[in-house]
PDB file of C-alpha atoms in Angstrom:
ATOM      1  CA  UNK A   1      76.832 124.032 135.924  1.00 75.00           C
ATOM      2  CA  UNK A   2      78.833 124.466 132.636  1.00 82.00           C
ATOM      3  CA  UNK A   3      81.190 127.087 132.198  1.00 89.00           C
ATOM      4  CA  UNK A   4      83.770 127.471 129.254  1.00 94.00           C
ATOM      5  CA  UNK A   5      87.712 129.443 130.052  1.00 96.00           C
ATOM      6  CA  UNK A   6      89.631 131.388 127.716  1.00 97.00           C
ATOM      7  CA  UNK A   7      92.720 131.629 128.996  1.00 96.00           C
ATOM      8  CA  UNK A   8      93.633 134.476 126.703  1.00 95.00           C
ATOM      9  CA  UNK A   9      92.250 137.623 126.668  1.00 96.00           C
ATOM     10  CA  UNK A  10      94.124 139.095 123.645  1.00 96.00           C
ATOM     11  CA  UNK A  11      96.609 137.328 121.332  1.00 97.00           C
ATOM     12  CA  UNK A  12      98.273 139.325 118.136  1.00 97.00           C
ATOM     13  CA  UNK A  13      99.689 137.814 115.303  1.00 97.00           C
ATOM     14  CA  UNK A  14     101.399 138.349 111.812  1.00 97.00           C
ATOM     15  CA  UNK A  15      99.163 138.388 108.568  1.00 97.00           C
ATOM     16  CA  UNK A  16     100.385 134.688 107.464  1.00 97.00           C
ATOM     17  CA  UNK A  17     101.001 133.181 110.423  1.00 97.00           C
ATOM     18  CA  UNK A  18      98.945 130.170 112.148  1.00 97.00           C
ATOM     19  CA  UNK A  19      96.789 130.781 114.705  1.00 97.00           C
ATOM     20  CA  UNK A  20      95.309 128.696 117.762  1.00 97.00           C
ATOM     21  CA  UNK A  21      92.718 130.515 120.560  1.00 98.00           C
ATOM     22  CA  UNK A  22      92.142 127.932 123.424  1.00 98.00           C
ATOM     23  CA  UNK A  23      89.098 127.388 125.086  1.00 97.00           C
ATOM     24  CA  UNK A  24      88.368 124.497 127.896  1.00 96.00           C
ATOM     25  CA  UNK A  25      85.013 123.355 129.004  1.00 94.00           C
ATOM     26  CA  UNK A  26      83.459 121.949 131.742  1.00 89.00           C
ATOM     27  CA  UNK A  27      80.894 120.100 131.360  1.00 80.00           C
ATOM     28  CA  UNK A  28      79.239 116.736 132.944  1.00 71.00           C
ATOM     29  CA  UNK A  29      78.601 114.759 130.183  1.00 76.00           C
ATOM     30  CA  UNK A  30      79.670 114.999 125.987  1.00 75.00           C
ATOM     31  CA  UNK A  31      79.347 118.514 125.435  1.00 84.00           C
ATOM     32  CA  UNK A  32      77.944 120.569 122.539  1.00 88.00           C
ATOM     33  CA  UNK A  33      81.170 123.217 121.320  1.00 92.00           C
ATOM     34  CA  UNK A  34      80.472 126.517 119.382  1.00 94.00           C
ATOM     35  CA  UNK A  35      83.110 128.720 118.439  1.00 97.00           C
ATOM     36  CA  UNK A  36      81.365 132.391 117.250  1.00 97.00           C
ATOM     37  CA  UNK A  37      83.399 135.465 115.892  1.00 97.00           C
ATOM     38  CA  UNK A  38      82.620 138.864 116.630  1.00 94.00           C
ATOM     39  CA  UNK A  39      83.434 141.900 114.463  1.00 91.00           C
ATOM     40  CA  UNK A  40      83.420 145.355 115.912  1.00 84.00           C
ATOM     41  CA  UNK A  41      79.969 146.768 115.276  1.00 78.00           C
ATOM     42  CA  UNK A  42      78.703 143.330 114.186  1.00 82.00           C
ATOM     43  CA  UNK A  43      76.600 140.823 115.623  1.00 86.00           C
ATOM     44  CA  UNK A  44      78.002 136.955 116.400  1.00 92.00           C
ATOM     45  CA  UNK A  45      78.839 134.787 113.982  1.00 93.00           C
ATOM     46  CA  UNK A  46      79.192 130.936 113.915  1.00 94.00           C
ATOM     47  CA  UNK A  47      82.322 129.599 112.757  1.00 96.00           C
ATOM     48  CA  UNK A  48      81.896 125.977 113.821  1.00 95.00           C
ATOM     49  CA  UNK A  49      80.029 123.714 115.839  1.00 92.00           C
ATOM     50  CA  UNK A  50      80.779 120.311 117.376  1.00 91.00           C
ATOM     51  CA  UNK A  51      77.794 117.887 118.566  1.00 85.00           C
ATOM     52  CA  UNK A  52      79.376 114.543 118.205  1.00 82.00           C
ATOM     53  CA  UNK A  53      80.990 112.196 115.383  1.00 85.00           C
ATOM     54  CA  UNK A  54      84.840 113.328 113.989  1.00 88.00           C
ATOM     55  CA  UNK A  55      85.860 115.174 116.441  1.00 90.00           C
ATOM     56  CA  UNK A  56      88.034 117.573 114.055  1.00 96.00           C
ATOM     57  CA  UNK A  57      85.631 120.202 112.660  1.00 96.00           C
ATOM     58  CA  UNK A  58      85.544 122.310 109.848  1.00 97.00           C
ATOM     59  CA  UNK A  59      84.022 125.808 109.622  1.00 96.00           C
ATOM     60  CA  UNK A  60      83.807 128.970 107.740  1.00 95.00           C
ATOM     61  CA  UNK A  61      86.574 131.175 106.761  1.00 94.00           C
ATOM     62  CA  UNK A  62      89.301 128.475 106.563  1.00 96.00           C
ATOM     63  CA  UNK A  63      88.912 127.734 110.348  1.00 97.00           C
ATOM     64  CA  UNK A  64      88.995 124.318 112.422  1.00 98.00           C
ATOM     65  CA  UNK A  65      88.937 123.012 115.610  1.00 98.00           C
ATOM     66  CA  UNK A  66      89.461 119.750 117.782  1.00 96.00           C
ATOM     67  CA  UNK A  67      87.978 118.492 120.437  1.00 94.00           C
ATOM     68  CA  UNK A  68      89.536 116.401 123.205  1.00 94.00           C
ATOM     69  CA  UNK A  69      88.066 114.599 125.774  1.00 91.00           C
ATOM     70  CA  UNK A  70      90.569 114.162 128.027  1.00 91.00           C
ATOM     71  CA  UNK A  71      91.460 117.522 127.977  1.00 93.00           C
ATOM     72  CA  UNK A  72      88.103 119.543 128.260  1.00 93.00           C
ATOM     73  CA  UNK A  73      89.329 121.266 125.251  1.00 95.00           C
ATOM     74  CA  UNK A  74      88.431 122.743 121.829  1.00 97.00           C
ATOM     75  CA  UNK A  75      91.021 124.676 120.686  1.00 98.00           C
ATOM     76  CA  UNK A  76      89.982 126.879 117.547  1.00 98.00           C
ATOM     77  CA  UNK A  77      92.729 127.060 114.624  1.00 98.00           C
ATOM     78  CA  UNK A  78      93.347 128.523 110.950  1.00 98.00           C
ATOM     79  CA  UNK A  79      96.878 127.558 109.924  1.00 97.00           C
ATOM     80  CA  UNK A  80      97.326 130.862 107.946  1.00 97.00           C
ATOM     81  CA  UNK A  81      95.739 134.032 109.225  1.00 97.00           C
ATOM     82  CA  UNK A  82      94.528 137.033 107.195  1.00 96.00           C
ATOM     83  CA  UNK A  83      94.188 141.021 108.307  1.00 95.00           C
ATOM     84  CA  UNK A  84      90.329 140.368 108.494  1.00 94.00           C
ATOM     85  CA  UNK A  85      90.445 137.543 110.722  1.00 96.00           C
ATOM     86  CA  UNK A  86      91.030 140.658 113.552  1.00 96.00           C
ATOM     87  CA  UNK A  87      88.450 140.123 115.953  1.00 97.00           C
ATOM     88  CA  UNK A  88      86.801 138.798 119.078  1.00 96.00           C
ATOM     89  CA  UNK A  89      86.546 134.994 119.144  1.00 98.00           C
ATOM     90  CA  UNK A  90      83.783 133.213 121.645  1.00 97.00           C
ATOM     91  CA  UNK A  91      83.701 129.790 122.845  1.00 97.00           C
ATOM     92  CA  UNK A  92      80.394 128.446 123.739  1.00 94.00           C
ATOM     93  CA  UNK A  93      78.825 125.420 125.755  1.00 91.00           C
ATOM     94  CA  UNK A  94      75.607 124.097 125.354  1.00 85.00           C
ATOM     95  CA  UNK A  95      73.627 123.626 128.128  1.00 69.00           C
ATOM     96  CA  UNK A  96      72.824 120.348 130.003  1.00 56.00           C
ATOM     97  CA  UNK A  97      68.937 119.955 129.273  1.00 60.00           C
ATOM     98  CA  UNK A  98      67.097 119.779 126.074  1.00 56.00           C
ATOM     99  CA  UNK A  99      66.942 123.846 125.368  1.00 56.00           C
ATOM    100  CA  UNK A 100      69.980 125.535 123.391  1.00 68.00           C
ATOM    101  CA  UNK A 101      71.456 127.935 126.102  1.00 78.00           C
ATOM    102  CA  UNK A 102      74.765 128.919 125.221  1.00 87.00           C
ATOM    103  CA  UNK A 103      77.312 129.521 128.355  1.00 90.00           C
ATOM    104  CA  UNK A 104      80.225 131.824 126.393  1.00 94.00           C
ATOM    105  CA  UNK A 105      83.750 132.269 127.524  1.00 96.00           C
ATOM    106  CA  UNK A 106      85.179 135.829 127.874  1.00 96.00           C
ATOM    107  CA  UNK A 107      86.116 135.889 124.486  1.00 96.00           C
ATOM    108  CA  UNK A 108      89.663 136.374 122.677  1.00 97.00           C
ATOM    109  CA  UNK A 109      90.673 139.686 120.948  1.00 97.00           C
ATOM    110  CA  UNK A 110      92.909 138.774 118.217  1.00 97.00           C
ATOM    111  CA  UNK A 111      95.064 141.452 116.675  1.00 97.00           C
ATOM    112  CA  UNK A 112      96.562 141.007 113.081  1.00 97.00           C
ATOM    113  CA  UNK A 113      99.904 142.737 111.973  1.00 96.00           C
ATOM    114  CA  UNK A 114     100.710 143.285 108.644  1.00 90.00           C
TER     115      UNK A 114
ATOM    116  CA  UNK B   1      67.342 135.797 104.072  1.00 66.00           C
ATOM    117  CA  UNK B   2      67.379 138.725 106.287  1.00 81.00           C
ATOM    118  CA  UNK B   3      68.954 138.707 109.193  1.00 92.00           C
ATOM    119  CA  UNK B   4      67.972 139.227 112.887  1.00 95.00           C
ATOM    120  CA  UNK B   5      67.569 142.865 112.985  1.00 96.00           C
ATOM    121  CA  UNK B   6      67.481 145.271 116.235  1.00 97.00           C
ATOM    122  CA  UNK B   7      66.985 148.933 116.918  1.00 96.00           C
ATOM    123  CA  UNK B   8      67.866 151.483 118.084  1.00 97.00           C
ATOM    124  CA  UNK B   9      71.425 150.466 117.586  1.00 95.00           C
ATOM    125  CA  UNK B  10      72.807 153.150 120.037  1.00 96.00           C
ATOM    126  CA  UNK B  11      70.887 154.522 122.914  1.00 97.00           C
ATOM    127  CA  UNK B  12      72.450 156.663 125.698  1.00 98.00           C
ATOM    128  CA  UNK B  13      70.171 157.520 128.769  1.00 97.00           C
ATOM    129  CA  UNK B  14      70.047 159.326 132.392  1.00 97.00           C
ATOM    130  CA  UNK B  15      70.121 156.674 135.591  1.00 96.00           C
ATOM    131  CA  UNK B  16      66.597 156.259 136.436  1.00 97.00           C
ATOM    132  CA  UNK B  17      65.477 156.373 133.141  1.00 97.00           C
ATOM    133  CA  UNK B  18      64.094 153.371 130.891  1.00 97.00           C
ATOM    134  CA  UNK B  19      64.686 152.254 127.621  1.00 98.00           C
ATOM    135  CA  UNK B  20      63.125 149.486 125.265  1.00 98.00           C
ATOM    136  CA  UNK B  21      64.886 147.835 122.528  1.00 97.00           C
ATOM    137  CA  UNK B  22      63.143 145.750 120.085  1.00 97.00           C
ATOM    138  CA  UNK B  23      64.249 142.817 118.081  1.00 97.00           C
ATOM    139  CA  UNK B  24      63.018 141.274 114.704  1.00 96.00           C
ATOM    140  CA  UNK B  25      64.057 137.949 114.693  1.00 96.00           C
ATOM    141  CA  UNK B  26      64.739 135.562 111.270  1.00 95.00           C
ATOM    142  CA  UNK B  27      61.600 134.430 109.496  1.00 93.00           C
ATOM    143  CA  UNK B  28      60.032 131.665 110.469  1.00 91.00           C
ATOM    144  CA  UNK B  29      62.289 131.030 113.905  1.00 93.00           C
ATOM    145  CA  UNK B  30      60.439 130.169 116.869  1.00 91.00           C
ATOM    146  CA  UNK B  31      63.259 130.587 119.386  1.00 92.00           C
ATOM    147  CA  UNK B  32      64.005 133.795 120.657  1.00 94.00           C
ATOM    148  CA  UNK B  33      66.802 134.888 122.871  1.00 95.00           C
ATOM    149  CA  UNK B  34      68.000 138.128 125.097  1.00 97.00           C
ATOM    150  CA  UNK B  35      71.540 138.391 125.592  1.00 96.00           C
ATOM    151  CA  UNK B  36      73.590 140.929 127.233  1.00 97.00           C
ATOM    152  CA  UNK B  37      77.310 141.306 126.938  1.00 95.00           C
ATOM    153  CA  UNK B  38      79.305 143.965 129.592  1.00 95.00           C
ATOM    154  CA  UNK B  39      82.445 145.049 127.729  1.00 91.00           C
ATOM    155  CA  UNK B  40      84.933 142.557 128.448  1.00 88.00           C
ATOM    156  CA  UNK B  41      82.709 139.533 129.043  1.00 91.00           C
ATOM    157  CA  UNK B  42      81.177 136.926 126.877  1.00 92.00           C
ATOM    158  CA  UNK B  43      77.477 137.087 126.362  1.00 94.00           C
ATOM    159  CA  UNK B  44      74.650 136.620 129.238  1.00 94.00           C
ATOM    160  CA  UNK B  45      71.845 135.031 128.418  1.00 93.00           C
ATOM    161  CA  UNK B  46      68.799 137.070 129.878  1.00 96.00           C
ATOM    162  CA  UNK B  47      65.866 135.336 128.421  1.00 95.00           C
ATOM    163  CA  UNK B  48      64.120 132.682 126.167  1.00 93.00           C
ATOM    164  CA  UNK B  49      61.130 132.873 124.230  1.00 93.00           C
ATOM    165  CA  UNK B  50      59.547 129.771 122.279  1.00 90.00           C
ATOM    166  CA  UNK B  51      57.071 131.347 120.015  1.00 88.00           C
ATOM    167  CA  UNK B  52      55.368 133.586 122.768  1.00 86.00           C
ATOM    168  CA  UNK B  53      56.528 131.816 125.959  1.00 91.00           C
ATOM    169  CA  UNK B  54      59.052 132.174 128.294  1.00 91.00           C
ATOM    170  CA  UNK B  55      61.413 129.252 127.985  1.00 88.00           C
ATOM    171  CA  UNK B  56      64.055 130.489 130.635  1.00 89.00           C
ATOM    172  CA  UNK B  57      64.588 133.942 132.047  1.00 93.00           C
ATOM    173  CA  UNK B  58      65.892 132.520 135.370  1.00 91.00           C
ATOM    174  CA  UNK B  59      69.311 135.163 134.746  1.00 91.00           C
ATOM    175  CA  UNK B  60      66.752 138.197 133.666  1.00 95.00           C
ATOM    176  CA  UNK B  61      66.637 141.149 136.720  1.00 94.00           C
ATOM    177  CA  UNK B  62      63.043 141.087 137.151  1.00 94.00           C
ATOM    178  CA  UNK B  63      62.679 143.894 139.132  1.00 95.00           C
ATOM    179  CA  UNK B  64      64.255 146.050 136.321  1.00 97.00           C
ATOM    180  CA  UNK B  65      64.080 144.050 133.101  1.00 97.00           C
ATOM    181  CA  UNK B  66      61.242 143.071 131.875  1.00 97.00           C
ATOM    182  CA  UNK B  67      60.617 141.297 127.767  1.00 97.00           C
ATOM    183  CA  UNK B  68      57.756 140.301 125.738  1.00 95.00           C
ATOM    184  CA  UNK B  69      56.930 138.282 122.800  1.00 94.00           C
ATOM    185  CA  UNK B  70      53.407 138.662 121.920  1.00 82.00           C
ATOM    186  CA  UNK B  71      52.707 137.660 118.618  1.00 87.00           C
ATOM    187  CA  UNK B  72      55.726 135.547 118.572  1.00 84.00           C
ATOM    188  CA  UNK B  73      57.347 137.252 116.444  1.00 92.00           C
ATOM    189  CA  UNK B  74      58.926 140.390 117.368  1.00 95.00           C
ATOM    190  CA  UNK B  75      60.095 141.064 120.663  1.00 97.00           C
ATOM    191  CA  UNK B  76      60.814 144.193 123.112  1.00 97.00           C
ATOM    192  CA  UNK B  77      63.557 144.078 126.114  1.00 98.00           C
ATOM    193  CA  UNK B  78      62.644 147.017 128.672  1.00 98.00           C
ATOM    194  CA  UNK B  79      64.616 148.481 131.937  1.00 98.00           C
ATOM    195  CA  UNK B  80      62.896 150.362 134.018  1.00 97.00           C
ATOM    196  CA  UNK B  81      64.697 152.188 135.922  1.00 96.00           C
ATOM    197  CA  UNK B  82      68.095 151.922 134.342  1.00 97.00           C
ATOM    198  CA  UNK B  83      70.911 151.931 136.348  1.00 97.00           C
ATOM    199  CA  UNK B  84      74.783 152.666 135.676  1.00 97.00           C
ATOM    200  CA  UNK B  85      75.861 148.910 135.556  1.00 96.00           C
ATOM    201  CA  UNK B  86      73.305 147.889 132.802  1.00 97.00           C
ATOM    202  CA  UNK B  87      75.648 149.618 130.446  1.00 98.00           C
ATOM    203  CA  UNK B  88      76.290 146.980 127.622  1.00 97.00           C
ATOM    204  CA  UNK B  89      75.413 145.677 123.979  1.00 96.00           C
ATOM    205  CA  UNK B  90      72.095 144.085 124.381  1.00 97.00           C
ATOM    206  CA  UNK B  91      72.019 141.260 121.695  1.00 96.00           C
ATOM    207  CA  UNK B  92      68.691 139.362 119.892  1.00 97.00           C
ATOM    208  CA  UNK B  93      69.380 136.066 118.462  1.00 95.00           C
ATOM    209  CA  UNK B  94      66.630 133.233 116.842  1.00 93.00           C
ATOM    210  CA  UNK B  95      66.775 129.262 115.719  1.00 91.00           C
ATOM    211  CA  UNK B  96      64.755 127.694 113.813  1.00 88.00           C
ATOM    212  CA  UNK B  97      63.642 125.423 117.006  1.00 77.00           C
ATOM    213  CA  UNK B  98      64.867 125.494 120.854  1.00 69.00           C
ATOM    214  CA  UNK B  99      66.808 122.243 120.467  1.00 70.00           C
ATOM    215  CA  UNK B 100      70.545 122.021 121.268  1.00 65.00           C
ATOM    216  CA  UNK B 101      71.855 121.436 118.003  1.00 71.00           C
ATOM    217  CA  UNK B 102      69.599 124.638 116.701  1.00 79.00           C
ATOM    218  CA  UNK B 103      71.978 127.232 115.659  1.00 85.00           C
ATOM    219  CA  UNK B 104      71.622 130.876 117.572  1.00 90.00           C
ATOM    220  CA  UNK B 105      72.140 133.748 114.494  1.00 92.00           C
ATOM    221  CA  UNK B 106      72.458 136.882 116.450  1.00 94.00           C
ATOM    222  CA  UNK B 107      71.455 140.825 115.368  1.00 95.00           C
ATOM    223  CA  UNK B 108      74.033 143.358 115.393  1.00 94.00           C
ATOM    224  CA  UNK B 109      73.318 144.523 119.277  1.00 95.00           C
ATOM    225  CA  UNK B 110      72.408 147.745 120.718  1.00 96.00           C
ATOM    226  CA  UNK B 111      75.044 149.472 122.690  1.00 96.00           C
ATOM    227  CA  UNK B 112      73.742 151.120 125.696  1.00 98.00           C
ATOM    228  CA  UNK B 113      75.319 153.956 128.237  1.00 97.00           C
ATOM    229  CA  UNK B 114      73.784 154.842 131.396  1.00 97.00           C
ATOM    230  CA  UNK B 115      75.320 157.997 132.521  1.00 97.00           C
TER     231      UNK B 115
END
């Protein structure tokens, strides 16, 4: 069975600074990679996705992240972080047959200082 | 376009009780999905709905939970009776289809306390 780590639970940084959550995988074959943000109060949102193809990807709100084979990883980065980037950060696996079930980490509450 | 929207947003109930929450998912999305995040945790998938039937609910506590989809549309999550550890944000999420690559848009959650 898939399952996806997040190694940390809460990471703060300064207003400015760069910013990389980590996430690993595990997963049998090429997985499919969400990254989703979380607001306090609000629902999940998508950042990025990765399916296949260039496997540096581009999302919403100035974020990226890269995926690496060899190291069951899709590390989630922004190289300059603003005060409303504060939030809870999921990483998500698809699931191995045809229907989209999501396996999500534990998430990572990132703190922003001014 | 709206969003996927769920109510009550807060509900606070007695053990033993039951509670429903209903979801309102995006226009025009056949995939429906139950998800239940415990503070601290990522999100549990509970159940599945394409259109009106049940896709997966192999994680759902059927002896407690139970969820419908009738007109596959709308949809209702029920516990009955509730007990202490259901406390969590109960989130509703659609796709367009139930392929892999769909994207999940979730609601807003409803945050429920069992006291």
């Amino acid at each position: 069975a898939q399952s996806v780590t997040q190694p940390d639970i809460h990471i703060t940084v300064s207003e400015g600074a760069s910013l990389e959550l980590r996430c690993n995988y595990s997963y049998g074959a090429t997985p499919y990679l969400f990254w989703y943000v979380q607001s306090p109060g609000q629902g999940l949102q998508l950042l990025l996705k990765y399916f296949s193809g260039d496997t540096l990807v581009q999302g919403i709100k100035g974020f990226e992240a890269e995926f690496k084979r060899s190291q069951s990883s899709f590390n989630l980065r922004k190289p300059s972080v603003h005060w409303s980037d504060a939030a809870e950060y999921f990483c998500a696996v698809g699931n191995t047959g045809t229907a989209s079930k999501l396996t999500f980490g534990t998430g990572t509450r990132l703190q922003v200082t001014l | 376009e709206a969003g996927v929207a769920q109510s009550p947003r807060y509900k606070i109930i007695e053990k033993r009780q039951s509670v429903a929450f209903w979801c309102n998912p995006i226009s025009g999305h056949a995939t429906l999905y139950w998800y239940q995040q415990i503070l601290g945790q990522g999100p549990k998938l509970l159940i599945q709905f394409q259109n009106n039937g049940v896709v997966d609910d192999s994680q759902l506590p059927k002896d407690r939970f139970s969820a419908e989809r009738l007109k596959g549309v709308d949809s209702t999550l029920k516990i009955q009776p509730a007990k202490l550890e259901d406390s969590a944000v109960y989130l509703c999420a659609s796709s367009l289809d139930w392929g892999r690559t769909d994207t999940q848009y979730f609601g807003p959650g409803t945050r429920l306390t069992v006291l």
